[in-house]
Coordinates of C-alpha atoms in Angstrom, one line a residue:
Chain A
M1 CA 121.1 140.0 99.7
K2 CA 120.7 143.7 99.1
G3 CA 122.5 143.4 95.8
L4 CA 120.3 140.5 94.7
R5 CA 117.1 142.5 95.6
N6 CA 118.3 145.5 93.7
Y7 CA 119.1 143.3 90.7
L8 CA 115.7 141.7 90.7
D9 CA 114.0 145.1 91.0
K10 CA 116.1 146.3 88.0
I11 CA 115.1 143.5 85.7
K12 CA 111.5 143.2 87.0
P13 CA 109.9 145.8 84.6
S14 CA 110.8 143.8 81.5
F15 CA 108.9 140.8 82.8
E16 CA 105.8 142.7 83.7
K17 CA 102.8 143.2 81.4
G18 CA 104.0 145.0 78.3
G19 CA 107.6 144.3 78.9
K20 CA 109.7 142.6 76.3
L21 CA 110.0 139.3 78.3
E22 CA 106.4 139.2 79.3
K23 CA 106.1 135.6 78.2
F24 CA 108.5 134.5 81.0
G25 CA 106.7 136.5 83.6
S26 CA 105.7 133.3 85.5
T27 CA 109.3 132.1 85.5
F28 CA 110.5 135.4 86.9
E29 CA 107.8 135.4 89.5
A30 CA 108.7 131.9 90.6
F31 CA 112.3 132.8 91.2
E32 CA 111.5 136.1 92.9
T33 CA 109.1 134.7 95.4
F34 CA 111.4 131.8 96.0
L35 CA 114.2 134.1 97.0
F36 CA 112.2 136.8 98.8
V37 CA 108.9 136.7 100.6
P38 CA 106.5 138.5 98.3
D39 CA 105.2 141.9 99.4
K40 CA 101.8 141.5 97.7
T41 CA 98.8 142.0 99.9
T42 CA 95.1 141.2 99.2
K43 CA 93.3 144.4 98.3
T44 CA 89.7 143.5 98.7
G45 CA 87.5 141.8 101.3
A46 CA 88.5 140.4 104.7
H47 CA 91.2 137.7 104.7
I48 CA 93.2 135.9 107.3
R49 CA 96.8 136.9 106.6
D50 CA 99.7 134.8 107.5
A51 CA 103.4 135.5 106.9
N52 CA 103.9 131.9 106.1
D53 CA 103.1 131.3 102.4
S54 CA 103.2 127.9 100.7
K55 CA 106.7 128.4 99.4
R56 CA 108.0 128.9 102.9
A57 CA 106.1 125.8 104.1
M58 CA 107.6 123.8 101.3
S59 CA 111.1 125.0 102.2
V60 CA 110.6 123.8 105.7
V61 CA 109.6 120.3 104.5
V62 CA 112.7 120.2 102.3
F63 CA 114.8 121.3 105.3
A64 CA 113.2 118.5 107.4
L65 CA 114.2 116.0 104.7
I66 CA 117.8 116.9 104.9
P67 CA 118.7 114.5 107.8
A68 CA 117.2 111.6 105.9
L69 CA 119.1 112.7 102.7
L70 CA 122.4 113.0 104.4
F71 CA 122.1 109.8 106.3
G72 CA 121.0 108.1 103.1
M73 CA 124.2 109.2 101.4
W74 CA 126.2 107.8 104.2
N75 CA 124.2 104.5 104.1
V76 CA 124.7 104.1 100.4
G77 CA 128.5 104.4 100.8
Y78 CA 128.5 102.2 103.9
F79 CA 126.8 99.3 102.2
H80 CA 128.8 99.7 99.0
F81 CA 132.0 99.4 100.9
A82 CA 130.6 96.5 103.0
A83 CA 129.5 94.6 100.0
T84 CA 132.7 95.0 98.0
G85 CA 134.9 94.4 101.0
L86 CA 136.8 97.7 100.4
E87 CA 138.3 99.6 103.3
G88 CA 137.0 103.1 103.9
G89 CA 136.2 105.7 106.5
F90 CA 133.3 108.0 107.2
I91 CA 134.4 110.5 104.5
D92 CA 134.8 107.7 101.9
Y93 CA 131.3 106.3 102.7
F94 CA 129.7 109.7 102.5
W95 CA 131.5 110.8 99.3
H96 CA 130.6 107.6 97.5
G97 CA 127.0 108.1 98.5
F98 CA 127.0 111.7 97.6
L99 CA 128.2 110.9 94.1
K100 CA 125.5 108.3 93.7
V101 CA 122.6 110.3 95.2
M102 CA 123.2 113.8 93.9
P103 CA 122.6 112.9 90.2
I104 CA 119.2 111.4 91.2
V105 CA 118.3 114.6 93.1
I106 CA 119.4 116.8 90.2
V107 CA 117.6 114.7 87.6
S108 CA 114.4 114.7 89.6
Y109 CA 114.4 118.5 90.1
V110 CA 115.4 119.4 86.6
S111 CA 112.9 117.1 84.9
G112 CA 110.1 118.0 87.3
L113 CA 110.7 121.7 87.3
A114 CA 111.0 121.7 83.5
V115 CA 107.5 120.3 83.2
E116 CA 106.2 122.8 85.9
F117 CA 107.7 125.8 84.1
I118 CA 106.4 124.6 80.7
F119 CA 102.9 124.2 82.1
A120 CA 103.1 127.6 83.8
Q121 CA 104.0 129.3 80.5
I122 CA 101.3 127.5 78.5
R123 CA 98.5 128.1 81.0
G124 CA 99.7 131.5 82.0
H125 CA 99.6 130.9 85.8
E126 CA 102.4 131.2 88.3
V127 CA 104.8 128.3 88.8
N128 CA 103.5 126.1 91.5
E129 CA 105.8 125.6 94.4
G130 CA 104.6 122.0 95.2
F131 CA 107.4 120.4 93.2
L132 CA 110.0 121.7 95.6
V133 CA 109.1 119.0 98.0
S134 CA 108.2 116.3 95.4
G135 CA 111.5 116.8 93.8
M136 CA 113.3 116.0 97.0
L137 CA 111.0 113.1 98.0
I138 CA 111.4 111.2 94.7
P139 CA 115.2 110.6 95.1
L140 CA 114.6 109.5 98.7
I141 CA 112.1 106.8 97.9
V142 CA 113.9 105.0 95.1
P143 CA 116.7 102.4 95.3
V144 CA 120.2 103.9 94.7
D145 CA 120.9 102.0 91.5
V146 CA 117.8 103.1 89.6
P147 CA 118.8 104.4 86.1
L148 CA 118.6 108.1 85.9
W149 CA 116.5 108.2 82.7
M150 CA 113.8 106.1 84.6
V151 CA 113.8 108.8 87.3
A152 CA 113.3 111.4 84.7
V153 CA 110.5 109.5 82.9
A154 CA 108.7 108.8 86.2
T155 CA 109.0 112.4 87.4
V156 CA 107.6 113.7 84.2
F157 CA 104.8 111.2 84.3
A158 CA 104.0 112.0 87.9
V159 CA 103.9 115.8 87.4
I160 CA 101.8 115.6 84.3
I161 CA 99.4 112.7 85.1
G162 CA 99.5 113.0 88.9
K163 CA 99.2 116.7 89.1
E164 CA 98.9 118.9 86.1
V165 CA 95.9 117.1 84.6
F166 CA 94.0 117.9 87.8
G167 CA 94.9 121.5 87.7
G168 CA 98.3 121.7 89.3
T169 CA 99.5 122.0 92.9
G170 CA 96.7 121.9 95.4
M171 CA 94.3 120.1 93.1
N172 CA 96.0 116.7 92.8
I173 CA 94.3 113.6 94.2
L174 CA 97.4 111.5 94.5
N175 CA 100.8 112.4 96.1
P176 CA 103.0 113.2 93.1
A177 CA 106.2 111.6 94.6
L178 CA 104.4 108.4 95.3
T179 CA 102.8 108.5 91.8
A180 CA 106.4 108.6 90.5
R181 CA 107.4 105.7 92.6
A182 CA 104.3 103.6 91.7
F183 CA 105.0 104.3 88.1
L184 CA 108.6 103.0 88.5
F185 CA 107.4 100.0 90.5
F186 CA 104.9 98.8 87.9
A187 CA 106.8 99.9 84.8
Y188 CA 110.3 98.7 85.6
P189 CA 109.8 96.1 88.4
S190 CA 113.3 94.6 87.9
K191 CA 114.9 97.9 88.9
M192 CA 112.5 98.6 91.8
S193 CA 112.4 95.3 93.7
G194 CA 114.5 92.3 94.4
D195 CA 117.8 91.7 96.2
K196 CA 120.2 93.3 93.8
I197 CA 119.2 96.9 93.6
W198 CA 119.5 98.3 97.1
I199 CA 123.3 98.6 97.2
S200 CA 125.1 100.7 94.7
D201 CA 127.0 98.9 91.9
F202 CA 125.9 95.5 93.4
E203 CA 125.1 94.0 90.0
T204 CA 128.1 95.4 88.1
S205 CA 130.7 94.9 90.9
E206 CA 133.1 92.1 90.2
R207 CA 134.4 91.5 93.7
L208 CA 131.7 90.9 96.2
V209 CA 132.2 89.7 99.8
D210 CA 131.1 86.0 100.0
G211 CA 127.7 85.5 101.4
F212 CA 126.6 89.1 101.2
S213 CA 123.1 88.9 99.9
G214 CA 122.0 92.5 99.5
A215 CA 118.5 91.7 100.5
T216 CA 116.6 94.1 102.7
P217 CA 115.4 93.0 106.1
L218 CA 111.9 93.1 104.7
A219 CA 112.8 90.7 101.9
E220 CA 114.6 88.4 104.3
A221 CA 111.6 88.3 106.6
A222 CA 109.2 87.8 103.8
S223 CA 111.1 84.8 102.4
A224 CA 111.6 83.2 105.8
T225 CA 110.3 79.6 105.8
S226 CA 111.6 78.5 109.1
P227 CA 112.1 80.2 112.5
E228 CA 115.8 79.9 112.0
M229 CA 115.7 82.1 108.9
L230 CA 113.8 84.8 110.8
D231 CA 116.5 84.6 113.5
A232 CA 119.1 84.9 110.8
M233 CA 117.5 88.1 109.7
H234 CA 117.7 89.4 113.3
Q235 CA 121.4 88.4 113.4
H236 CA 122.1 90.4 110.2
Y237 CA 120.2 93.4 111.4
S238 CA 119.4 94.1 115.1
V239 CA 116.5 96.3 116.1
A240 CA 119.1 99.1 116.8
D241 CA 120.3 98.7 113.2
M242 CA 116.8 99.1 112.0
F243 CA 116.2 102.2 114.1
F244 CA 119.5 103.9 113.3
G245 CA 119.4 102.8 109.7
F246 CA 122.2 100.3 109.2
V247 CA 120.0 98.4 106.8
P248 CA 119.9 98.4 103.0
G249 CA 116.8 100.1 101.5
S250 CA 115.6 103.0 99.5
I251 CA 117.9 106.0 99.8
G252 CA 116.1 108.1 102.4
E253 CA 114.0 105.5 104.1
T254 CA 116.5 103.5 106.1
S255 CA 117.1 105.5 109.2
T256 CA 114.0 105.9 111.5
L257 CA 116.1 108.3 113.6
A258 CA 116.8 110.7 110.8
I259 CA 113.1 110.6 109.8
L260 CA 112.1 111.3 113.4
I261 CA 114.4 114.4 113.4
G262 CA 112.6 115.5 110.3
A263 CA 109.2 114.8 112.0
G264 CA 110.4 116.9 114.9
I265 CA 111.1 119.8 112.6
L266 CA 107.7 119.4 110.9
L267 CA 105.8 119.3 114.2
F268 CA 107.7 122.1 115.8
T269 CA 107.0 124.4 112.9
G270 CA 103.4 123.2 112.7
I271 CA 103.6 122.2 109.1
G272 CA 103.2 118.4 109.5
N273 CA 100.1 117.1 111.2
W274 CA 100.7 115.1 114.3
K275 CA 97.4 113.4 114.2
I276 CA 98.1 111.8 110.9
M277 CA 101.7 110.7 111.9
L278 CA 100.5 109.3 115.2
S279 CA 97.6 107.4 113.8
V280 CA 99.7 105.9 111.0
F281 CA 101.9 104.4 113.6
V282 CA 99.0 103.3 115.7
G283 CA 97.4 101.7 112.7
G284 CA 100.6 99.9 111.8
I285 CA 101.1 98.5 115.3
T286 CA 97.5 97.4 115.5
M287 CA 97.8 95.4 112.4
G288 CA 101.2 94.1 113.4
G289 CA 99.8 93.0 116.7
L290 CA 96.8 91.4 115.2
L291 CA 99.1 89.4 112.8
N292 CA 101.2 88.4 115.8
I293 CA 98.2 87.0 117.5
F294 CA 97.1 85.0 114.5
A295 CA 100.5 84.0 113.4
T296 CA 100.7 80.6 111.9
D297 CA 103.7 78.3 111.1
T298 CA 103.0 78.6 107.4
N299 CA 103.5 82.3 107.3
L300 CA 106.3 83.2 109.7
Y301 CA 106.3 86.8 108.5
M302 CA 103.2 87.2 110.6
S303 CA 105.2 86.6 113.8
L304 CA 107.6 89.4 113.1
P305 CA 107.3 91.7 116.2
A306 CA 104.8 94.5 115.5
Y307 CA 107.2 97.3 116.6
E308 CA 109.8 96.1 114.0
H309 CA 107.3 96.7 111.2
L310 CA 107.3 100.4 112.1
L311 CA 111.1 100.5 111.8
L312 CA 111.4 98.6 108.6
G313 CA 111.0 99.6 105.0
G314 CA 109.4 102.9 104.1
F315 CA 106.9 102.9 107.0
A316 CA 108.3 105.8 109.1
F317 CA 109.1 107.8 106.0
G318 CA 105.7 107.3 104.5
A319 CA 104.0 108.2 107.8
V320 CA 106.0 111.4 108.4
F321 CA 106.5 112.8 104.9
M322 CA 104.0 111.2 102.6
A323 CA 100.8 110.7 104.6
T324 CA 100.9 114.2 105.9
D325 CA 100.9 115.9 102.5
P326 CA 98.2 118.5 103.2
V327 CA 96.8 118.4 99.6
T328 CA 96.1 114.7 99.4
A329 CA 95.3 113.9 103.1
T330 CA 91.9 114.4 104.6
Q331 CA 90.9 117.9 105.6
T332 CA 88.6 117.2 108.5
E333 CA 90.2 116.6 111.9
T334 CA 88.3 113.4 112.7
G335 CA 89.1 112.3 109.1
K336 CA 92.8 112.6 109.8
W337 CA 92.6 110.0 112.5
L338 CA 90.8 107.6 110.3
Y339 CA 92.9 108.3 107.3
G340 CA 96.2 107.8 109.2
F341 CA 95.0 104.7 110.9
L342 CA 93.9 103.0 107.7
I343 CA 97.2 103.8 106.0
G344 CA 99.2 102.1 108.8
F345 CA 96.7 99.2 109.0
I346 CA 96.6 98.5 105.2
A347 CA 100.4 99.1 104.8
I348 CA 101.2 96.2 107.1
L349 CA 98.4 94.1 105.8
V350 CA 99.7 94.4 102.2
R351 CA 103.3 93.9 103.4
V352 CA 102.7 90.7 105.2
L353 CA 99.8 89.0 103.5
N354 CA 100.4 89.8 99.8
P355 CA 103.5 88.1 98.6
A356 CA 103.5 90.1 95.3
Y357 CA 104.4 93.3 97.1
P358 CA 107.3 93.3 99.6
E359 CA 106.3 96.7 100.8
G360 CA 102.8 98.1 101.2
V361 CA 103.3 101.7 102.4
M362 CA 103.2 103.2 99.0
L363 CA 100.1 101.4 98.0
A364 CA 98.3 102.1 101.2
I365 CA 99.0 105.8 101.0
L366 CA 97.9 106.0 97.4
L367 CA 94.7 104.1 98.2
L368 CA 93.9 106.3 101.1
N369 CA 94.7 109.4 98.9
V370 CA 91.8 108.3 96.7
F371 CA 89.5 107.7 99.7
A372 CA 90.4 110.9 101.5
P373 CA 87.7 113.0 99.8
L374 CA 85.1 110.3 100.6
I375 CA 86.1 110.2 104.3
D376 CA 85.8 114.0 104.4
F377 CA 82.4 113.9 102.7
Y378 CA 80.9 111.6 105.3
I379 CA 82.4 113.4 108.2
V380 CA 81.1 116.7 107.0
K381 CA 77.7 115.2 106.4
G382 CA 77.7 113.7 109.9
N383 CA 78.5 117.1 111.4
I384 CA 75.7 118.7 109.5
R385 CA 73.3 116.0 110.7
R386 CA 74.3 116.4 114.3
R387 CA 73.9 120.2 114.2
L388 CA 70.5 119.9 112.6
Q389 CA 69.4 117.5 115.4
R390 CA 70.6 120.0 118.0
A391 CA 68.8 122.8 116.3
K392 CA 65.6 120.7 116.2
I393 CA 65.6 119.9 119.9
K394 CA 65.9 123.6 120.9
A395 CA 63.2 124.7 118.6
Chain B
M1 CA 74.1 112.6 41.6
S2 CA 76.8 112.0 44.1
L3 CA 76.8 109.0 46.3
F4 CA 77.2 110.9 49.5
S5 CA 75.1 113.9 50.2
S6 CA 76.7 116.3 52.7
K7 CA 74.4 115.0 55.4
D8 CA 75.6 111.4 54.7
L9 CA 79.2 112.5 54.8
K10 CA 78.6 114.0 58.2
L11 CA 77.3 110.6 59.4
L12 CA 80.5 109.1 58.3
T13 CA 83.0 111.7 59.6
N14 CA 81.3 113.1 62.7
P15 CA 82.1 110.0 64.8
L16 CA 85.7 110.2 63.9
N17 CA 86.2 113.4 65.8
M18 CA 83.5 115.6 67.2
N19 CA 81.2 112.7 68.2
N20 CA 83.7 109.9 68.8
P21 CA 82.1 106.9 70.5
I22 CA 85.1 106.4 72.8
T23 CA 86.5 109.9 73.6
I24 CA 83.2 111.9 73.6
Q25 CA 80.5 109.4 74.3
V26 CA 82.8 107.2 76.4
L27 CA 81.3 104.0 75.2
G28 CA 83.1 100.7 74.5
I29 CA 85.9 101.5 77.0
C30 CA 86.0 98.0 78.3
S31 CA 87.2 96.4 75.1
A32 CA 89.5 99.4 74.4
L33 CA 91.4 98.6 77.6
A34 CA 91.4 94.8 77.0
V35 CA 92.5 94.3 73.4
T36 CA 95.0 97.2 72.9
V37 CA 98.1 95.6 74.3
K38 CA 99.3 94.7 70.8
L39 CA 98.4 96.4 67.5
E40 CA 97.3 93.2 65.7
P41 CA 94.4 92.2 67.9
A42 CA 93.4 95.8 68.1
V43 CA 93.1 96.0 64.3
V44 CA 91.3 92.7 64.1
M45 CA 88.9 93.9 66.8
S46 CA 88.3 97.1 64.9
V47 CA 87.5 95.3 61.7
S48 CA 85.2 92.9 63.5
V49 CA 83.3 95.7 65.1
L50 CA 83.1 97.5 61.8
F51 CA 81.5 94.5 60.2
V52 CA 79.1 93.8 62.9
L53 CA 78.0 97.4 63.5
A54 CA 77.5 98.2 59.8
L55 CA 75.5 95.1 59.0
A56 CA 73.5 95.2 62.2
N57 CA 72.6 98.8 61.5
V58 CA 71.4 97.9 58.0
I59 CA 69.4 94.8 59.1
I60 CA 67.7 96.6 62.0
S61 CA 67.0 99.5 59.7
L62 CA 65.3 97.2 57.2
L63 CA 63.3 95.6 59.9
R64 CA 62.5 98.9 61.7
N65 CA 58.9 99.1 60.7
T66 CA 58.1 95.5 61.6
I67 CA 59.8 95.2 65.0
P68 CA 57.3 95.5 67.8
T69 CA 58.6 98.2 70.2
R70 CA 58.3 96.1 73.3
I71 CA 60.7 93.3 72.1
R72 CA 63.0 95.4 70.1
I73 CA 66.0 94.9 72.4
I74 CA 65.7 91.1 72.0
V75 CA 65.5 91.4 68.2
Q76 CA 68.5 93.6 68.2
L77 CA 70.5 91.2 70.3
V78 CA 69.6 88.3 68.0
V79 CA 70.8 90.2 65.0
I80 CA 74.1 91.3 66.8
A81 CA 74.7 87.8 68.2
S82 CA 74.2 86.1 64.9
L83 CA 76.7 88.5 63.3
V84 CA 79.2 88.1 66.1
I85 CA 79.1 84.3 65.8
V86 CA 79.9 84.7 62.1
V87 CA 82.8 86.9 62.9
D88 CA 84.0 84.6 65.6
Q89 CA 83.9 81.6 63.3
V90 CA 85.7 83.5 60.5
L91 CA 88.5 84.6 62.9
K92 CA 88.9 81.1 64.2
A93 CA 89.2 79.7 60.7
F94 CA 91.6 82.3 59.3
V95 CA 93.5 84.0 62.1
Y96 CA 93.5 81.5 64.8
D97 CA 96.3 83.1 66.8
V98 CA 94.7 86.4 67.0
S99 CA 91.4 84.8 67.8
K100 CA 93.1 83.1 70.8
Q101 CA 94.5 86.4 71.9
L102 CA 91.1 88.1 71.7
S103 CA 89.5 85.2 73.6
V104 CA 86.2 86.3 75.1
F105 CA 86.3 89.8 73.7
V106 CA 85.0 88.7 70.3
G107 CA 82.0 87.3 72.0
L108 CA 81.7 90.4 74.1
I109 CA 81.2 92.5 71.0
I110 CA 77.5 91.5 71.6
T111 CA 77.5 93.6 74.7
N112 CA 79.6 96.5 73.2
C113 CA 77.6 99.6 74.1
I114 CA 78.5 101.3 70.9
I115 CA 76.5 98.7 68.9
M116 CA 73.4 98.7 71.0
G117 CA 73.6 102.5 71.2
R118 CA 73.7 103.0 67.5
L119 CA 70.9 100.5 66.8
E120 CA 68.7 102.2 69.4
A121 CA 69.6 105.7 68.6
F122 CA 70.0 105.6 64.8
A123 CA 69.1 102.4 62.9
L124 CA 65.6 102.2 64.4
G125 CA 64.7 105.6 62.9
N126 CA 66.6 105.8 59.7
K127 CA 66.8 104.3 56.2
P128 CA 69.3 101.5 55.5
W129 CA 71.8 103.6 53.6
P130 CA 72.3 106.3 56.3
A131 CA 72.2 103.6 58.9
F132 CA 75.0 101.8 57.1
L133 CA 77.1 105.0 56.9
D134 CA 76.4 105.7 60.6
G135 CA 77.6 102.2 61.5
V136 CA 80.8 102.5 59.4
G137 CA 81.5 105.9 60.8
N138 CA 81.1 104.9 64.5
A139 CA 83.0 101.7 64.1
A140 CA 85.8 103.6 62.4
G141 CA 85.8 106.2 65.2
Y142 CA 86.1 103.3 67.7
G143 CA 88.8 101.7 65.6
V144 CA 90.9 104.8 65.2
I145 CA 91.2 105.2 69.0
L146 CA 91.8 101.5 69.5
I147 CA 94.7 101.5 66.9
V148 CA 96.3 104.7 68.3
V149 CA 96.2 103.4 71.8
A150 CA 97.5 100.0 70.7
F151 CA 100.3 101.6 68.7
F152 CA 101.7 103.4 71.8
R153 CA 101.1 100.5 74.1
E154 CA 102.9 98.0 71.9
L155 CA 105.7 100.4 71.1
L156 CA 106.5 101.4 74.6
G157 CA 105.4 98.3 76.4
S158 CA 106.9 95.6 74.1
G159 CA 109.2 97.6 71.9
T160 CA 107.5 96.2 68.8
I161 CA 105.0 97.2 66.2
W162 CA 102.8 94.5 64.7
G163 CA 105.1 91.9 66.3
F164 CA 108.3 93.3 64.7
Q165 CA 110.9 94.8 66.9
V166 CA 111.4 98.5 66.1
I167 CA 113.4 99.6 69.1
P168 CA 117.0 98.6 68.2
E169 CA 118.9 96.1 70.3
G170 CA 121.5 98.8 71.0
F171 CA 119.0 100.8 73.0
Y172 CA 118.5 97.8 75.4
E173 CA 122.2 97.4 75.7
M174 CA 122.5 101.0 76.7
G175 CA 120.0 100.4 79.5
Y176 CA 116.6 101.1 77.9
A177 CA 113.9 98.9 79.3
N178 CA 110.3 98.3 78.1
N179 CA 107.7 100.0 80.2
G180 CA 105.8 97.2 82.1
L181 CA 103.0 99.6 83.1
M182 CA 102.0 100.0 79.4
I183 CA 101.0 96.3 79.3
L184 CA 98.7 96.7 82.3
P185 CA 95.1 97.9 81.6
P186 CA 95.4 101.1 83.8
M187 CA 97.8 102.6 81.3
A188 CA 95.3 102.1 78.5
L189 CA 92.9 104.2 80.5
I190 CA 95.6 106.8 80.9
V191 CA 96.4 106.8 77.2
V192 CA 92.7 107.2 76.3
G193 CA 92.6 110.0 78.8
I194 CA 95.6 111.7 77.2
I195 CA 93.9 111.4 73.8
I196 CA 90.7 113.0 75.2
W197 CA 92.9 115.8 76.7
I198 CA 94.6 116.5 73.4
Q199 CA 91.3 116.4 71.5
R200 CA 89.6 118.9 73.9
A201 CA 92.6 121.1 73.9
R202 CA 92.4 121.3 70.1
S203 CA 88.6 121.8 69.8
R204 CA 87.6 124.1 72.6
D205 CA 83.8 123.8 71.9
L206 CA 83.9 120.2 73.3
I207 CA 84.6 121.6 76.8
E208 CA 81.5 121.8 79.0
S209 CA 81.0 125.1 80.6

C-alpha cells in the first residue's frame, strides 16, 4: 500500500497542470481516487462533510452484487450440466459458469469505461464513478448466451445515450444498466427472450437431455393453458428452487437469497434505501393479489400465487439494485414510497397481462425513472402549499 | 447579372445548416420518424415535399396581395392540398410500391408544419422568386436530415441500402445481427438527436446561453 502511494505521489506532478501528461489528468485522477480516499477538502463556505464519497458508495454496491454474481456463475454451470446430461461437481459447475460470465463482465467494464474515459478527456472533467456499478449490473441482467459484441454495443449505447448526453453521472434520467438491457431487448429480441438462451451452449449443444426445455419458470407460467401446465411448472421448480435460485434466468437474477444478502449489505451500510425496496415488494404483492382475486380460466397466469411473482424473474434484483439507484429514483421521502409501489405494481401488471413482454420489471423501472421528477415536483409543491397554509393560520 | 444575389443564396443555404427546419426549428419531426425506416421512401418523401413547398410558396407569394388576411389559412390549405393530391396521384401512377409504403404520410404532407410555417412566415411577405428559393432551401434542409437518418436506419436496421444488401453474408454467419431497435420509431428520434448534438458541437453559436 505504502509503495503504491509513493509511486502515485512520484508520478503525480506530470499529470498536474503544466505537466507533460496534463491531457490524461482526469484518467490519473480517476485511478488515484479509486485506490485511495482523496485528501481534498472544500476551502470555502460551510459544507456538510462525509468521509463517504461516491466512489466508496459505488464500491459497496459492487460488493453487495458479489453474492448474486458468484451464485449466477454456479447456476450457469449447474444448468449447463443438467441440460447436456454431463456429470459434474460443484467445482465443475462453478468453473464452467466462471468461464462464461467473466468475459461478459470484462467486455461490459472495458467498453463502458472506455467511453467514460474518452468523454472525460474531451470534456475535461473527472472520470465519473457511476459506471463502476453499471458495469457490474449489465452482466447480471443479461442471459448467459448473449454475444459479447452485443454487450459491448449496448453498453456503449447506454453510457452515451443514457448518461453522457444528459451530462454524465448524477444527471441521467434513466438507469444506464437498464438502458443497456432495454436496448438489447428491443434491438436483438431473439438473443434476449425465448426458451433457448438462458442456458449456456443450449442452442449449439448436440447432446441434450430429452425433454429438457430450457424455458424459465416465467415463460412456462405465461404459456400455461391448463391448470395441469401450471402444476407442471411447479413440479419443475418448487418455491424453494425459486427462492434459492435453482431456476434458469438472467445471470444474476435467479437467486432471491443471494440478492437478499446483497440487500442486507446495502441496508446495513445505509447506501440502499429501504423504503424503495420495501414498497416495490408491497406493490408487487398487491398487484399479484389483485390478479389472484380476478383470475379467470382464460388467463391462468393470473392465478399464479402472488408471493411467487416476487421470487421469479428479475423482480427481487430490480427492487434491490435497480429501483434504489439514487440518481434515477425519486428524491423526496414520500415520493420513494409511491415510486417503489408503482414499480412493483406495474412490473407484475406488464408481466401477467401483456403477452408481448414475459418480464415487466425492466419496463416498469424505466417508466418510473421517467416519472420520478414529476412525482418529486408534486410532492414538493404539496409541501410548500401545506406550509403556506400553516403560516396563514398563525398570522 | 447573376441569377442569385447573395441574399438569395442565403435563402437557399441557410435552411441546410444554421436554420435547418428539423434540427433547429424542430418542425416536421412526425414524418421524419415515420418514413425513414428505408432510404427509398425517405428520398421520395423529400422530393415530394420539395415539389409541394416550392410551388406552394410561389403560388401564395403571387396571391399574397389578394388573399384576405382573415381567411389566409384556408387559402393556404387549399393550395397545399391541391399540390399534395397531384403528388399523390403521380406517386401512385409511377412508383406504386413506394406510394404504398408511404401510405398516409403523403396525404399528411398537408399538415407538415414546415410547409405552413414557410407560407406564413415567408411567402406571404415576399416576391415569388425569393419565395421559391426559400421553399427549395427549406425542403432541401428537411430532405437532407431525412436521407441521413434513413441511411443509418436502413444500414443498421436492415443491413441494406436502397434495398440492396451491403452487409456481407459472412458477417451474419459470424454472428452479426441487424439491430431491431433501428426499425422502431424511437431510434429515429435518437438518431435525429445525435445529429442535433453533432451540429451544435460543431457550431457553438447555436447553443442557447
